[in-house]
PDB file of C-alpha atoms in Angstrom:
ATOM      1  CA  MET Y   1      38.822 -30.791  16.811  1.00 41.00           C
ATOM      2  CA  GLN Y   2      38.457 -27.324  18.204  1.00 47.00           C
ATOM      3  CA  ASP Y   3      39.584 -26.237  21.485  1.00 54.00           C
ATOM      4  CA  PHE Y   4      36.388 -24.096  22.913  1.00 56.00           C
ATOM      5  CA  THR Y   5      38.473 -22.986  26.359  1.00 57.00           C
ATOM      6  CA  SER Y   6      38.866 -19.903  24.996  1.00 65.00           C
ATOM      7  CA  VAL Y   7      36.683 -17.026  24.396  1.00 76.00           C
ATOM      8  CA  GLU Y   8      37.922 -16.737  20.505  1.00 74.00           C
ATOM      9  CA  LYS Y   9      37.143 -20.454  20.141  1.00 74.00           C
ATOM     10  CA  LEU Y  10      33.956 -19.835  20.984  1.00 80.00           C
ATOM     11  CA  GLN Y  11      32.568 -17.043  19.109  1.00 76.00           C
ATOM     12  CA  ASP Y  12      30.495 -18.162  16.070  1.00 73.00           C
ATOM     13  CA  ALA Y  13      30.175 -21.956  16.967  1.00 84.00           C
ATOM     14  CA  THR Y  14      27.776 -23.918  15.048  1.00 88.00           C
ATOM     15  CA  VAL Y  15      26.006 -26.133  18.417  1.00 90.00           C
ATOM     16  CA  TYR Y  16      24.511 -29.324  17.084  1.00 90.00           C
ATOM     17  CA  GLY Y  17      22.250 -31.199  19.007  1.00 89.00           C
ATOM     18  CA  THR Y  18      21.022 -34.552  20.153  1.00 87.00           C
ATOM     19  CA  ASP Y  19      20.080 -35.583  16.402  1.00 79.00           C
ATOM     20  CA  GLY Y  20      23.085 -34.373  14.272  1.00 82.00           C
ATOM     21  CA  ASP Y  21      20.525 -30.874  13.262  1.00 85.00           C
ATOM     22  CA  LYS Y  22      21.950 -27.323  13.657  1.00 88.00           C
ATOM     23  CA  ILE Y  23      20.768 -25.763  16.687  1.00 88.00           C
ATOM     24  CA  GLY Y  24      22.146 -22.319  16.107  1.00 87.00           C
ATOM     25  CA  SER Y  25      25.470 -20.276  16.543  1.00 86.00           C
ATOM     26  CA  VAL Y  26      27.044 -18.894  19.528  1.00 87.00           C
ATOM     27  CA  GLY Y  27      26.622 -15.378  20.289  1.00 84.00           C
ATOM     28  CA  GLN Y  28      27.563 -14.214  23.179  1.00 86.00           C
ATOM     29  CA  VAL Y  29      29.872 -16.467  25.834  1.00 87.00           C
ATOM     30  CA  TYR Y  30      29.274 -15.791  29.922  1.00 88.00           C
ATOM     31  CA  LEU Y  31      32.352 -15.720  31.288  1.00 87.00           C
ATOM     32  CA  ASP Y  32      31.751 -17.104  35.577  1.00 84.00           C
ATOM     33  CA  ASP Y  33      33.179 -13.953  38.022  1.00 81.00           C
ATOM     34  CA  GLN Y  34      35.432 -15.077  39.641  1.00 83.00           C
ATOM     35  CA  THR Y  35      37.070 -17.822  37.744  1.00 82.00           C
ATOM     36  CA  ASN Y  36      36.559 -15.844  34.149  1.00 83.00           C
ATOM     37  CA  GLN Y  37      35.905 -19.256  32.507  1.00 85.00           C
ATOM     38  CA  PRO Y  38      33.206 -19.793  30.527  1.00 86.00           C
ATOM     39  CA  THR Y  39      29.980 -20.800  31.937  1.00 88.00           C
ATOM     40  CA  PHE Y  40      27.201 -19.987  29.580  1.00 89.00           C
ATOM     41  CA  VAL Y  41      26.389 -19.639  26.137  1.00 88.00           C
ATOM     42  CA  THR Y  42      23.917 -18.064  23.703  1.00 89.00           C
ATOM     43  CA  VAL Y  43      22.583 -19.499  21.041  1.00 88.00           C
ATOM     44  CA  SER Y  44      20.149 -18.339  18.076  1.00 81.00           C
ATOM     45  CA  THR Y  45      17.824 -20.415  17.515  1.00 74.00           C
ATOM     46  CA  GLY Y  46      14.754 -17.981  16.674  1.00 62.00           C
ATOM     47  CA  LEU Y  47      13.026 -17.038  13.061  1.00 59.00           C
ATOM     48  CA  PHE Y  48      16.111 -15.785  10.939  1.00 53.00           C
ATOM     49  CA  GLY Y  49      18.545 -15.671  14.622  1.00 51.00           C
ATOM     50  CA  THR Y  50      16.051 -13.533  16.361  1.00 59.00           C
ATOM     51  CA  LYS Y  51      15.894 -15.390  19.651  1.00 73.00           C
ATOM     52  CA  GLU Y  52      18.729 -15.826  22.322  1.00 84.00           C
ATOM     53  CA  THR Y  53      18.791 -19.554  24.276  1.00 89.00           C
ATOM     54  CA  PHE Y  54      21.268 -20.814  27.118  1.00 91.00           C
ATOM     55  CA  ILE Y  55      23.475 -23.441  27.236  1.00 91.00           C
ATOM     56  CA  PRO Y  56      25.895 -24.351  29.820  1.00 91.00           C
ATOM     57  CA  ILE Y  57      28.811 -25.105  28.701  1.00 88.00           C
ATOM     58  CA  SER Y  58      29.783 -27.895  30.911  1.00 87.00           C
ATOM     59  CA  LYS Y  59      26.648 -30.298  29.279  1.00 87.00           C
ATOM     60  CA  ALA Y  60      28.602 -28.987  25.643  1.00 88.00           C
ATOM     61  CA  THR Y  61      31.373 -31.058  24.214  1.00 87.00           C
ATOM     62  CA  PRO Y  62      33.555 -29.795  21.173  1.00 85.00           C
ATOM     63  CA  SER Y  63      33.315 -31.658  18.118  1.00 81.00           C
ATOM     64  CA  GLN Y  64      35.165 -31.843  14.058  1.00 77.00           C
ATOM     65  CA  ASP Y  65      32.147 -29.830  12.706  1.00 75.00           C
ATOM     66  CA  GLY Y  66      31.475 -27.287  16.144  1.00 83.00           C
ATOM     67  CA  LEU Y  67      29.739 -27.532  19.381  1.00 87.00           C
ATOM     68  CA  GLN Y  68      27.943 -31.047  20.004  1.00 89.00           C
ATOM     69  CA  VAL Y  69      25.032 -30.560  23.385  1.00 91.00           C
ATOM     70  CA  PRO Y  70      23.490 -33.526  24.983  1.00 92.00           C
ATOM     71  CA  PHE Y  71      20.060 -31.636  23.676  1.00 92.00           C
ATOM     72  CA  ASP Y  72      17.756 -31.232  21.060  1.00 90.00           C
ATOM     73  CA  LYS Y  73      17.258 -27.812  19.367  1.00 88.00           C
ATOM     74  CA  ALA Y  74      13.387 -27.569  20.892  1.00 89.00           C
ATOM     75  CA  PHE Y  75      14.633 -28.636  24.785  1.00 91.00           C
ATOM     76  CA  VAL Y  76      17.107 -25.631  24.091  1.00 90.00           C
ATOM     77  CA  LYS Y  77      14.337 -23.244  22.684  1.00 88.00           C
ATOM     78  CA  ASP Y  78      11.997 -24.220  25.495  1.00 89.00           C
ATOM     79  CA  ALA Y  79      14.597 -22.791  27.986  1.00 90.00           C
ATOM     80  CA  PRO Y  80      14.285 -20.142  30.155  1.00 89.00           C
ATOM     81  CA  ASN Y  81      13.056 -16.606  28.968  1.00 85.00           C
ATOM     82  CA  ILE Y  82      16.819 -14.705  30.380  1.00 84.00           C
ATOM     83  CA  ASP Y  83      17.383 -11.139  29.111  1.00 81.00           C
ATOM     84  CA  THR Y  84      20.723 -11.225  27.046  1.00 75.00           C
ATOM     85  CA  ASP Y  85      21.645  -7.958  28.986  1.00 71.00           C
ATOM     86  CA  GLY Y  86      25.452  -8.624  29.825  1.00 68.00           C
ATOM     87  CA  SER Y  87      24.866 -10.080  32.936  1.00 79.00           C
ATOM     88  CA  LEU Y  88      23.325 -12.469  34.799  1.00 84.00           C
ATOM     89  CA  THR Y  89      21.804 -13.197  38.400  1.00 87.00           C
ATOM     90  CA  PRO Y  90      22.426 -16.042  40.201  1.00 88.00           C
ATOM     91  CA  GLN Y  91      18.477 -15.942  40.259  1.00 90.00           C
ATOM     92  CA  ASP Y  92      18.791 -16.640  36.753  1.00 89.00           C
ATOM     93  CA  GLU Y  93      21.461 -19.267  36.845  1.00 90.00           C
ATOM     94  CA  ARG Y  94      19.969 -21.480  39.537  1.00 90.00           C
ATOM     95  CA  ARG Y  95      16.730 -21.691  36.863  1.00 91.00           C
ATOM     96  CA  LEU Y  96      18.955 -22.511  33.982  1.00 91.00           C
ATOM     97  CA  TYR Y  97      21.000 -25.261  36.169  1.00 91.00           C
ATOM     98  CA  GLU Y  98      17.517 -26.195  37.400  1.00 92.00           C
ATOM     99  CA  TYR Y  99      16.562 -26.982  33.422  1.00 92.00           C
ATOM    100  CA  TYR Y 100      18.924 -28.846  32.695  1.00 91.00           C
ATOM    101  CA  SER Y 101      19.281 -31.377  35.947  1.00 89.00           C
ATOM    102  CA  MET Y 102      21.907 -29.624  37.415  1.00 88.00           C
ATOM    103  CA  ASP Y 103      23.351 -29.304  40.665  1.00 84.00           C
ATOM    104  CA  TYR Y 104      23.738 -25.598  41.472  1.00 78.00           C
ATOM    105  CA  GLN Y 105      26.504 -24.654  43.461  1.00 72.00           C
ATOM    106  CA  GLY Y 106      26.094 -20.697  43.470  1.00 64.00           C
ATOM    107  CA  THR Y 107      24.215 -18.688  45.786  1.00 54.00           C
ATOM    108  CA  ASP Y 108      21.038 -16.194  44.501  1.00 54.00           C
ATOM    109  CA  THR Y 109      20.910 -14.528  48.274  1.00 47.00           C
ATOM    110  CA  GLY Y 110      22.857 -11.575  47.071  1.00 44.00           C
ATOM    111  CA  GLY Y 111      20.080  -9.768  45.600  1.00 42.00           C
ATOM    112  CA  ASP Y 112      21.650  -7.893  41.649  1.00 42.00           C
ATOM    113  CA  THR Y 113      25.103  -9.432  42.229  1.00 43.00           C
ATOM    114  CA  ASP Y 114      25.811 -11.026  39.454  1.00 49.00           C
ATOM    115  CA  ALA Y 115      27.135 -14.594  38.479  1.00 60.00           C
ATOM    116  CA  ALA Y 116      28.121 -14.663  34.912  1.00 67.00           C
ATOM    117  CA  ARG Y 117      29.222 -11.489  32.336  1.00 66.00           C
ATOM    118  CA  GLY Y 118      28.487 -12.062  28.675  1.00 63.00           C
ATOM    119  CA  THR Y 119      31.155 -10.940  26.166  1.00 60.00           C
ATOM    120  CA  THR Y 120      30.849 -10.023  22.509  1.00 47.00           C
ATOM    121  CA  ALA Y 121      32.204 -10.767  19.136  1.00 40.00           C
ATOM    122  CA  GLY Y 122      35.555  -8.744  20.574  1.00 39.00           C
ATOM    123  CA  GLY Y 123      35.648 -10.016  24.206  1.00 42.00           C
ATOM    124  CA  GLY Y 124      35.115  -6.825  26.286  1.00 40.00           C
ATOM    125  CA  VAL Y 125      31.813  -6.869  28.423  1.00 40.00           C
ATOM    126  CA  ALA Y 126      27.988  -6.743  26.925  1.00 40.00           C
ATOM    127  CA  GLY Y 127      25.950  -3.422  28.113  1.00 38.00           C
ATOM    128  CA  GLN Y 128      29.031  -1.334  29.064  1.00 54.00           C
ATOM    129  CA  ASP Y 129      30.132   1.930  27.624  1.00 48.00           C
ATOM    130  CA  SER Y 130      27.804   1.497  24.851  1.00 52.00           C
ATOM    131  CA  GLU Y 131      27.498   3.808  21.608  1.00 63.00           C
ATOM    132  CA  SER Y 132      24.397   4.114  19.856  1.00 67.00           C
ATOM    133  CA  VAL Y 133      23.570   5.780  16.286  1.00 76.00           C
ATOM    134  CA  VAL Y 134      19.637   5.552  14.888  1.00 78.00           C
ATOM    135  CA  ALA Y 135      19.723   5.796  11.111  1.00 80.00           C
ATOM    136  CA  ARG Y 136      16.689   7.237   9.473  1.00 82.00           C
ATOM    137  CA  ASP Y 137      14.618   5.992   6.310  1.00 85.00           C
ATOM    138  CA  GLU Y 138      11.817   9.053   4.143  1.00 85.00           C
ATOM    139  CA  GLN Y 139       8.908   7.202   2.605  1.00 86.00           C
ATOM    140  CA  LEU Y 140       6.864   8.386   0.103  1.00 85.00           C
ATOM    141  CA  ASN Y 141       2.767   8.786   1.500  1.00 86.00           C
ATOM    142  CA  VAL Y 142       0.927   9.257  -1.359  1.00 87.00           C
ATOM    143  CA  GLY Y 143      -3.162   9.925  -1.801  1.00 86.00           C
ATOM    144  CA  THR Y 144      -5.545  11.839  -3.683  1.00 87.00           C
ATOM    145  CA  GLU Y 145      -7.579  14.696  -2.240  1.00 87.00           C
ATOM    146  CA  THR Y 146     -10.886  15.804  -4.071  1.00 88.00           C
ATOM    147  CA  ARG Y 147     -10.926  19.668  -5.221  1.00 87.00           C
ATOM    148  CA  GLU Y 148     -13.489  21.142  -7.998  1.00 88.00           C
ATOM    149  CA  SER Y 149     -11.939  21.004 -11.720  1.00 85.00           C
ATOM    150  CA  GLY Y 150     -15.233  23.128 -13.524  1.00 88.00           C
ATOM    151  CA  GLN Y 151     -18.892  23.912 -13.283  1.00 89.00           C
ATOM    152  CA  VAL Y 152     -21.893  23.201 -16.196  1.00 88.00           C
ATOM    153  CA  ARG Y 153     -24.645  25.254 -15.589  1.00 89.00           C
ATOM    154  CA  LEU Y 154     -27.665  24.934 -17.863  1.00 89.00           C
ATOM    155  CA  ARG Y 155     -30.261  28.187 -17.803  1.00 91.00           C
ATOM    156  CA  LYS Y 156     -33.126  28.217 -20.334  1.00 91.00           C
ATOM    157  CA  HIS Y 157     -34.347  31.677 -21.569  1.00 89.00           C
ATOM    158  CA  SER Y 158     -37.184  32.276 -24.271  1.00 91.00           C
ATOM    159  CA  TYR Y 159     -36.971  35.309 -27.645  1.00 89.00           C
ATOM    160  CA  THR Y 160     -39.120  35.367 -30.335  1.00 91.00           C
ATOM    161  CA  ASP Y 161     -38.196  35.964 -33.379  1.00 89.00           C
ATOM    162  CA  THR Y 162     -39.079  37.017 -37.179  1.00 91.00           C
ATOM    163  CA  GLU Y 163     -39.491  34.398 -40.119  1.00 89.00           C
ATOM    164  CA  THR Y 164     -40.125  34.643 -43.356  1.00 92.00           C
ATOM    165  CA  VAL Y 165     -41.550  31.695 -45.979  1.00 90.00           C
ATOM    166  CA  GLU Y 166     -42.778  32.342 -49.331  1.00 92.00           C
ATOM    167  CA  VAL Y 167     -45.742  30.621 -50.221  1.00 91.00           C
ATOM    168  CA  PRO Y 168     -47.122  29.717 -53.876  1.00 94.00           C
ATOM    169  CA  VAL Y 169     -50.459  30.755 -54.332  1.00 92.00           C
ATOM    170  CA  ALA Y 170     -53.270  30.716 -56.986  1.00 93.00           C
ATOM    171  CA  LYS Y 171     -56.391  33.821 -58.421  1.00 93.00           C
ATOM    172  CA  GLU Y 172     -58.957  33.232 -60.661  1.00 91.00           C
ATOM    173  CA  GLU Y 173     -59.490  36.631 -63.177  1.00 91.00           C
ATOM    174  CA  VAL Y 174     -62.799  37.059 -64.839  1.00 90.00           C
ATOM    175  CA  VAL Y 175     -61.997  37.730 -68.791  1.00 91.00           C
ATOM    176  CA  VAL Y 176     -64.934  38.920 -70.535  1.00 90.00           C
ATOM    177  CA  GLU Y 177     -65.150  38.398 -74.455  1.00 90.00           C
ATOM    178  CA  ARG Y 178     -67.070  39.325 -76.856  1.00 90.00           C
ATOM    179  CA  GLU Y 179     -67.825  36.977 -80.065  1.00 89.00           C
ATOM    180  CA  ALA Y 180     -70.565  38.218 -83.382  1.00 89.00           C
ATOM    181  CA  VAL Y 181     -73.049  35.245 -83.588  1.00 87.00           C
ATOM    182  CA  ASP Y 182     -75.894  35.234 -86.531  1.00 87.00           C
ATOM    183  CA  PRO Y 183     -78.915  37.346 -86.262  1.00 86.00           C
ATOM    184  CA  ASN Y 184     -80.886  33.966 -87.897  1.00 87.00           C
ATOM    185  CA  SER Y 185     -79.172  32.069 -85.957  1.00 86.00           C
ATOM    186  CA  PRO Y 186     -81.400  29.562 -83.446  1.00 85.00           C
ATOM    187  CA  GLU Y 187     -78.842  31.219 -80.859  1.00 81.00           C
ATOM    188  CA  ALA Y 188     -79.918  34.868 -81.567  1.00 79.00           C
ATOM    189  CA  LEU Y 189     -83.939  34.480 -82.390  1.00 82.00           C
ATOM    190  CA  GLN Y 190     -84.156  32.595 -78.531  1.00 81.00           C
ATOM    191  CA  ASP Y 191     -86.173  34.596 -76.571  1.00 74.00           C
ATOM    192  CA  THR Y 192     -85.048  34.005 -73.275  1.00 72.00           C
ATOM    193  CA  GLY Y 193     -85.989  38.119 -71.340  1.00 76.00           C
ATOM    194  CA  ASP Y 194     -84.453  38.967 -68.714  1.00 81.00           C
ATOM    195  CA  GLU Y 195     -81.084  36.565 -67.937  1.00 81.00           C
ATOM    196  CA  GLU Y 196     -78.544  36.866 -65.236  1.00 85.00           C
ATOM    197  CA  VAL Y 197     -75.216  34.460 -65.265  1.00 85.00           C
ATOM    198  CA  VAL Y 198     -72.860  34.774 -62.286  1.00 90.00           C
ATOM    199  CA  VAL Y 199     -69.721  33.428 -62.063  1.00 90.00           C
ATOM    200  CA  THR Y 200     -67.505  33.138 -58.768  1.00 93.00           C
ATOM    201  CA  ALA Y 201     -63.812  34.032 -59.200  1.00 92.00           C
ATOM    202  CA  ARG Y 202     -61.867  31.958 -56.934  1.00 93.00           C
ATOM    203  CA  GLU Y 203     -57.908  33.081 -54.705  1.00 94.00           C
ATOM    204  CA  GLU Y 204     -55.865  31.143 -52.155  1.00 92.00           C
ATOM    205  CA  VAL Y 205     -54.916  32.836 -49.855  1.00 92.00           C
ATOM    206  CA  PRO Y 206     -52.085  31.759 -46.823  1.00 91.00           C
ATOM    207  CA  VAL Y 207     -53.317  30.327 -43.702  1.00 91.00           C
ATOM    208  CA  VAL Y 208     -50.080  30.307 -41.031  1.00 89.00           C
ATOM    209  CA  ASP Y 209     -49.957  27.826 -38.621  1.00 89.00           C
ATOM    210  CA  LYS Y 210     -47.833  26.653 -35.945  1.00 89.00           C
ATOM    211  CA  THR Y 211     -46.191  23.121 -34.658  1.00 90.00           C
ATOM    212  CA  ALA Y 212     -43.533  23.349 -31.811  1.00 90.00           C
ATOM    213  CA  THR Y 213     -40.628  20.801 -31.093  1.00 91.00           C
ATOM    214  CA  ALA Y 214     -39.538  19.761 -27.639  1.00 91.00           C
ATOM    215  CA  GLU Y 215     -35.725  18.722 -27.320  1.00 91.00           C
ATOM    216  CA  LYS Y 216     -34.557  17.944 -23.445  1.00 91.00           C
ATOM    217  CA  VAL Y 217     -31.151  19.072 -22.131  1.00 89.00           C
ATOM    218  CA  THR Y 218     -29.789  16.619 -19.251  1.00 91.00           C
ATOM    219  CA  VAL Y 219     -26.563  17.269 -17.725  1.00 88.00           C
ATOM    220  CA  ASP Y 220     -24.360  14.425 -15.915  1.00 89.00           C
ATOM    221  CA  LYS Y 221     -21.002  13.117 -13.909  1.00 88.00           C
ATOM    222  CA  ASN Y 222     -18.729  10.304 -15.654  1.00 88.00           C
ATOM    223  CA  ARG Y 223     -16.153   9.032 -13.868  1.00 87.00           C
ATOM    224  CA  MET Y 224     -12.743   8.426 -15.611  1.00 88.00           C
ATOM    225  CA  GLN Y 225     -10.156   6.301 -13.272  1.00 89.00           C
ATOM    226  CA  ASP Y 226      -6.247   7.757 -14.541  1.00 89.00           C
ATOM    227  CA  THR Y 227      -3.072   7.207 -13.043  1.00 91.00           C
ATOM    228  CA  GLU Y 228      -0.753  10.265 -12.810  1.00 89.00           C
ATOM    229  CA  GLN Y 229       2.767  10.177 -12.303  1.00 89.00           C
ATOM    230  CA  VAL Y 230       4.436  12.277  -8.794  1.00 88.00           C
ATOM    231  CA  ALA Y 231       7.909  12.211  -8.085  1.00 90.00           C
ATOM    232  CA  GLY Y 232       9.441  13.694  -4.506  1.00 88.00           C
ATOM    233  CA  THR Y 233      12.767  13.840  -2.963  1.00 90.00           C
ATOM    234  CA  VAL Y 234      13.549  11.219   0.483  1.00 86.00           C
ATOM    235  CA  GLN Y 235      16.278  11.288   2.771  1.00 87.00           C
ATOM    236  CA  HIS Y 236      18.031   7.616   3.178  1.00 86.00           C
ATOM    237  CA  GLU Y 237      20.427   7.278   6.314  1.00 81.00           C
ATOM    238  CA  ASP Y 238      23.031   4.555   6.316  1.00 87.00           C
ATOM    239  CA  VAL Y 239      25.758   3.796   8.944  1.00 83.00           C
ATOM    240  CA  GLU Y 240      28.769   2.762   8.580  1.00 82.00           C
ATOM    241  CA  VAL Y 241      30.914   1.016  10.852  1.00 82.00           C
ATOM    242  CA  GLN Y 242      35.093   1.418  11.021  1.00 75.00           C
ATOM    243  CA  GLY Y 243      37.370   0.711  13.199  1.00 69.00           C
ATOM    244  CA  GLU Y 244      39.797  -2.323  14.718  1.00 56.00           C
ATOM    245  CA  ASP Y 245      38.520  -4.391  17.746  1.00 53.00           C
ATOM    246  CA  ASP Y 246      40.371  -5.774  20.795  1.00 49.00           C
ATOM    247  CA  THR Y 247      41.595  -8.788  17.881  1.00 46.00           C
ATOM    248  CA  GLY Y 248      42.713  -6.659  15.476  1.00 44.00           C
ATOM    249  CA  ARG Y 249      39.592  -7.423  12.475  1.00 42.00           C
ATOM    250  CA  ARG Y 250      38.841  -4.624  10.861  1.00 40.00           C
ATOM    251  CA  ARG Y 251      34.729  -4.611  12.041  1.00 37.00           C
TER     252      ARG Y 251
END
C-alpha cells in the first residue's frame, strides 16, 4: 500500500471513487499554511483532463492502486468551481468543506488571507515567479481572386468585291445556200409572185442575279474548374524544456 503523507507520494496518484471507477489523476497538492500538511488535491476530471476539481485529503484513504475517496465521479465533478491559481482563501475552503459535509475549523474574516497553497510536481509553490514562452505557428491562408485574362471583340464591316464567272452561251447564225434546180420542175414553174421568207436568228446572253447567305456569330463564356498548386514558407516554433527540478528529475 502506498504512503500519501508527502507531496511526492501524492503527485500523479490515481483517484478512485466508491464504485471503483477511476475519477482522475492528482494534479496539484494544496498544503495548510500552518501545518504545511496536505489538505486538498486537485483531480483532472474534464474531457482530456482539462478540468481540475478539489478533493479533501481527510476524506481519502490510500489503496493498493492509488487513492480511494468515498464519492463517485459525478459528485466530485460537481464540486465548487474554484480556480487552481496556487492558493485557497478561507472562503474557498469553507465552500469546499460545506460541499463535502465537513466541519470548517478556520476563519474567513481575514479577507484575502490564504488558507492553503498549492504545489506543482516539483514541490514548489504554484503561481509564483513563473516564466512563460509563447510559441507561434504560421499557416497558409489560400484563396482566389478574379482578374482579366483576355478579351474577344466582334466587329462587322462591309466591303465590295468583283467576281468573274464564265458562262457558256449559244447563238444562231444565218447561212444562205444556193442550189441549182431544173427549170422545168414544178417547183421552178410555179409562179407565186412576190414572196418573202423571214428567218429569225437567236442567241443566249448571260443574265446576272444575286442570292445572299447569312451567318450569326455569337461569343459566349464557359466556366471551367481546374486545380493549381501554390506553395509558401511558414514558420513554426517549438518550446523545449530543459533543466532539472528539485527532485533531480529531468523536465
